[in-house]
Amino acid sequence: MVNTIEADPPVRAGRGVAVTWWYTLASAASFVVVVLALWSVAVLSAEAAEWRKGAYLLGAAAWVAVFSPTALAYRRADRESPVRLRAAPTLVFCLGVAAAALTGTAAGSLTLGLSLAATLIAVLPWQNGVRLRVMALCTIVLVVAAVLERTRAAPDSSAALTTLLLFATLLPVTVVSALWWWDIVRELDRARAAEGRLAAAQERLLLAGDVHDLQGHHLQVIALQLELAERLLGSDPEAALEQLRAAQRSVDGARTGTRELATRFRSVPLVDELANAADLLRSAGLRVELEVDPAAAYAPAETLGPVVRETTTNILKHGGGFSARLRLARELDEWRFEAVNDLAPDAKDADGTGTGVLGMAERVERAGGTLRAGAVRRSFELDARLPVGSDS
C-alpha cells in the first residue's frame, strides 16, 4: 500500500500551501458568483427589453470566461517585475473589459461595469505596493460612481439598489483581500523553503570545515613523518622504514576519518530527502506530486539519496517548470524510485545520456540495481530499481 503525501515537516507543508490557494480562489470566485447572481435577479426580473437581458447574460458569461484563467494564472505569475503588455494577455484583458462594459450597460449600471473592470485589474500580477495604490484609486472611483448612481435613481428602488451597488463596490476589494492573503501564505512558504536550504548550506559549510581540519592535521603529520624518514634513510634505514609505516597509518586514519564524515553527511533520512526535494521544486513554482511508501525508512538511502538530489537538480535545470512527480515504493523484493517531469522546449540530454544521469546509473548498478531514464513524448522519466537490503 502506498500513501500519497506532500512535503511538510517532514512531508505536508507544500500541500497546505496548495490547498490554501484553492480555498482562496474559491472564496473570491464565490463572491463573484454572488454579485453576478444578485444583479442577474435584478436585471431578469425588471421590466426591460429582452435584448438587455440577453446582453447581460452574454456579457457576464464572457467576463467570467476571461476572469477565470486570469485568476488561475495569478498563482505562478512573476510579481517581482513590472506588468508587461504582451499581445495575447493584453487582448484577453481588453475582451474582459469589453465584457464588463457590456454587462454594466445591459444592467443599466455604470458602477457594475466599473466594478467588473476593476476586478480584472486586481488580478493582474502587480508588484508589491503597486496593487494597493491602483486599487485605492479604483475604489474611490467606484464609491463616487455608486453615490452618483444611487442619487439619480428612483426613490422606490432605494433598498434593493443600495444593496446591489454595495456588493458591486465591494467586489474588487474582496478579490484583492483574498489575493493579499495568498501572497502572505506564499511568502511564508518561500521563507520556510529558504530556511531549509540555508540549513543545508550551513551543514555543508560545517562539513567543509571538519574536512579541512581533519585533512590539514593528517597532512601535516604525514609531511613531518616523511621528512623525518628522508633524514634517517642514510643513517638508520630501519627507523626510516618505521616512519614510512607511521605515515601509511596516518593516511589510513585520514581516509577513515573522511569516510566517517561523509557517512555523517549522507545520514539524512530518505523521507526527508524526498520532502526537501518536493519543497525545493514547489518553491520554484512547480506543481509537485509526492508518493512515499510507509516503509521508506528501510529503503537504501545511501544509494537513493544522491539519486534524489541529482534528479531534483536536473528537473530544475532542464524541466519545463510546470509539474513533477516523485514516487518511492516497495514492489515485492525491490525498491523503486520514479521521477517524471515536463521538459523545457530546448532541453538537452533528454535521451538520458548526460553525465548526471550516467553517474546515477553507475551508482545504482554498483548497488545491484538498474536505472533507466529518457524522454517520453514531452516528459522526462527516470526509473531506478534496487533490491531490498542493497545498502546493508
PDB file of C-alpha atoms in Angstrom, residues 64-165:
ATOM      1  CA  VAL A  64     -16.331  35.037 -16.215  1.00  0.00           C
ATOM      2  CA  ALA A  65     -14.570  33.275 -19.112  1.00  0.00           C
ATOM      3  CA  VAL A  66     -11.852  35.947 -19.016  1.00  0.00           C
ATOM      4  CA  PHE A  67     -11.656  36.276 -15.223  1.00  0.00           C
ATOM      5  CA  SER A  68     -11.244  32.543 -14.525  1.00  0.00           C
ATOM      6  CA  PRO A  69      -7.960  31.877 -16.413  1.00  0.00           C
ATOM      7  CA  THR A  70      -6.598  35.287 -15.393  1.00  0.00           C
ATOM      8  CA  ALA A  71      -7.164  34.474 -11.724  1.00  0.00           C
ATOM      9  CA  LEU A  72      -5.720  30.968 -12.134  1.00  0.00           C
ATOM     10  CA  ALA A  73      -2.579  32.412 -13.749  1.00  0.00           C
ATOM     11  CA  TYR A  74      -2.026  34.643 -10.717  1.00  0.00           C
ATOM     12  CA  ARG A  75      -0.639  31.715  -8.717  1.00  0.00           C
ATOM     13  CA  ARG A  76       2.527  31.421 -10.825  1.00  0.00           C
ATOM     14  CA  ALA A  77       2.773  34.987 -12.063  1.00  0.00           C
ATOM     15  CA  ASP A  78       6.032  36.909 -11.622  1.00  0.00           C
ATOM     16  CA  ARG A  79       5.337  39.796  -9.272  1.00  0.00           C
ATOM     17  CA  GLU A  80       8.955  40.863  -8.973  1.00  0.00           C
ATOM     18  CA  SER A  81       8.867  42.615 -12.356  1.00  0.00           C
ATOM     19  CA  PRO A  82       6.532  45.362 -13.613  1.00  0.00           C
ATOM     20  CA  VAL A  83       3.402  44.341 -15.524  1.00  0.00           C
ATOM     21  CA  ARG A  84       4.360  43.967 -19.194  1.00  0.00           C
ATOM     22  CA  LEU A  85       1.967  44.392 -22.087  1.00  0.00           C
ATOM     23  CA  ARG A  86       2.098  41.214 -24.160  1.00  0.00           C
ATOM     24  CA  ALA A  87      -0.117  40.675 -27.161  1.00  0.00           C
ATOM     25  CA  ALA A  88      -2.196  37.667 -26.069  1.00  0.00           C
ATOM     26  CA  PRO A  89      -2.776  38.627 -22.400  1.00  0.00           C
ATOM     27  CA  THR A  90      -3.500  42.234 -23.396  1.00  0.00           C
ATOM     28  CA  LEU A  91      -6.077  41.092 -25.942  1.00  0.00           C
ATOM     29  CA  VAL A  92      -7.739  38.838 -23.361  1.00  0.00           C
ATOM     30  CA  PHE A  93      -7.774  41.680 -20.833  1.00  0.00           C
ATOM     31  CA  CYS A  94      -9.358  44.044 -23.381  1.00  0.00           C
ATOM     32  CA  LEU A  95     -12.028  41.436 -24.127  1.00  0.00           C
ATOM     33  CA  GLY A  96     -12.716  41.207 -20.401  1.00  0.00           C
ATOM     34  CA  VAL A  97     -13.078  44.985 -20.111  1.00  0.00           C
ATOM     35  CA  ALA A  98     -15.423  44.956 -23.116  1.00  0.00           C
ATOM     36  CA  ALA A  99     -17.475  42.200 -21.458  1.00  0.00           C
ATOM     37  CA  ALA A 100     -17.596  44.267 -18.253  1.00  0.00           C
ATOM     38  CA  ALA A 101     -18.817  47.291 -20.222  1.00  0.00           C
ATOM     39  CA  LEU A 102     -21.479  45.187 -21.953  1.00  0.00           C
ATOM     40  CA  THR A 103     -22.649  43.734 -18.630  1.00  0.00           C
ATOM     41  CA  GLY A 104     -22.850  47.149 -16.975  1.00  0.00           C
ATOM     42  CA  THR A 105     -24.651  48.691 -19.947  1.00  0.00           C
ATOM     43  CA  ALA A 106     -27.190  45.870 -20.106  1.00  0.00           C
ATOM     44  CA  ALA A 107     -27.806  46.192 -16.359  1.00  0.00           C
ATOM     45  CA  GLY A 108     -28.052  49.959 -16.653  1.00  0.00           C
ATOM     46  CA  SER A 109     -25.329  50.391 -14.036  1.00  0.00           C
ATOM     47  CA  LEU A 110     -22.059  52.241 -14.539  1.00  0.00           C
ATOM     48  CA  THR A 111     -20.944  51.031 -11.111  1.00  0.00           C
ATOM     49  CA  LEU A 112     -21.287  47.361 -12.071  1.00  0.00           C
ATOM     50  CA  GLY A 113     -19.320  47.827 -15.283  1.00  0.00           C
ATOM     51  CA  LEU A 114     -16.535  49.668 -13.468  1.00  0.00           C
ATOM     52  CA  SER A 115     -16.539  47.058 -10.695  1.00  0.00           C
ATOM     53  CA  LEU A 116     -16.040  44.163 -13.111  1.00  0.00           C
ATOM     54  CA  ALA A 117     -13.269  46.034 -14.923  1.00  0.00           C
ATOM     55  CA  ALA A 118     -11.570  46.880 -11.610  1.00  0.00           C
ATOM     56  CA  THR A 119     -11.759  43.228 -10.560  1.00  0.00           C
ATOM     57  CA  LEU A 120      -9.875  42.222 -13.703  1.00  0.00           C
ATOM     58  CA  ILE A 121      -7.293  44.885 -12.909  1.00  0.00           C
ATOM     59  CA  ALA A 122      -6.999  43.441  -9.382  1.00  0.00           C
ATOM     60  CA  VAL A 123      -5.872  40.003 -10.579  1.00  0.00           C
ATOM     61  CA  LEU A 124      -3.058  41.357 -12.750  1.00  0.00           C
ATOM     62  CA  PRO A 125       0.409  40.474 -11.330  1.00  0.00           C
ATOM     63  CA  TRP A 126       1.190  43.890  -9.880  1.00  0.00           C
ATOM     64  CA  GLN A 127       4.391  44.476  -7.943  1.00  0.00           C
ATOM     65  CA  ASN A 128       4.235  44.802  -4.174  1.00  0.00           C
ATOM     66  CA  GLY A 129       2.779  48.183  -3.266  1.00  0.00           C
ATOM     67  CA  VAL A 130       1.566  48.992  -6.774  1.00  0.00           C
ATOM     68  CA  ARG A 131      -1.659  46.995  -6.427  1.00  0.00           C
ATOM     69  CA  LEU A 132      -2.561  48.881  -3.243  1.00  0.00           C
ATOM     70  CA  ARG A 133      -2.316  52.264  -4.971  1.00  0.00           C
ATOM     71  CA  VAL A 134      -4.127  51.072  -8.096  1.00  0.00           C
ATOM     72  CA  MET A 135      -6.976  49.523  -6.131  1.00  0.00           C
ATOM     73  CA  ALA A 136      -7.264  52.550  -3.836  1.00  0.00           C
ATOM     74  CA  LEU A 137      -7.845  54.685  -6.934  1.00  0.00           C
ATOM     75  CA  CYS A 138     -10.334  52.156  -8.353  1.00  0.00           C
ATOM     76  CA  THR A 139     -12.227  52.038  -5.050  1.00  0.00           C
ATOM     77  CA  ILE A 140     -12.513  55.830  -4.917  1.00  0.00           C
ATOM     78  CA  VAL A 141     -13.880  55.881  -8.472  1.00  0.00           C
ATOM     79  CA  LEU A 142     -16.349  53.107  -7.618  1.00  0.00           C
ATOM     80  CA  VAL A 143     -17.603  54.865  -4.491  1.00  0.00           C
ATOM     81  CA  VAL A 144     -18.154  58.108  -6.421  1.00  0.00           C
ATOM     82  CA  ALA A 145     -19.946  56.233  -9.219  1.00  0.00           C
ATOM     83  CA  ALA A 146     -22.138  54.342  -6.733  1.00  0.00           C
ATOM     84  CA  VAL A 147     -23.107  57.519  -4.881  1.00  0.00           C
ATOM     85  CA  LEU A 148     -23.989  59.314  -8.118  1.00  0.00           C
ATOM     86  CA  GLU A 149     -25.946  56.327  -9.401  1.00  0.00           C
ATOM     87  CA  ARG A 150     -27.842  55.986  -6.138  1.00  0.00           C
ATOM     88  CA  THR A 151     -28.612  59.708  -6.039  1.00  0.00           C
ATOM     89  CA  ARG A 152     -30.068  59.693  -9.547  1.00  0.00           C
ATOM     90  CA  ALA A 153     -32.137  56.533  -9.015  1.00  0.00           C
ATOM     91  CA  ALA A 154     -35.871  56.490  -8.408  1.00  0.00           C
ATOM     92  CA  PRO A 155     -36.853  56.695  -4.699  1.00  0.00           C
ATOM     93  CA  ASP A 156     -38.841  53.445  -4.798  1.00  0.00           C
ATOM     94  CA  SER A 157     -35.737  51.411  -5.662  1.00  0.00           C
ATOM     95  CA  SER A 158     -33.707  52.558  -2.672  1.00  0.00           C
ATOM     96  CA  ALA A 159     -33.113  49.369  -0.625  1.00  0.00           C
ATOM     97  CA  ALA A 160     -32.550  46.917  -3.485  1.00  0.00           C
ATOM     98  CA  LEU A 161     -30.362  49.285  -5.489  1.00  0.00           C
ATOM     99  CA  THR A 162     -28.295  50.220  -2.448  1.00  0.00           C
ATOM    100  CA  THR A 163     -27.584  46.536  -1.787  1.00  0.00           C
ATOM    101  CA  LEU A 164     -26.610  45.906  -5.406  1.00  0.00           C
ATOM    102  CA  LEU A 165     -24.334  48.941  -5.520  1.00  0.00           C
TER     103      LEU A 165
END
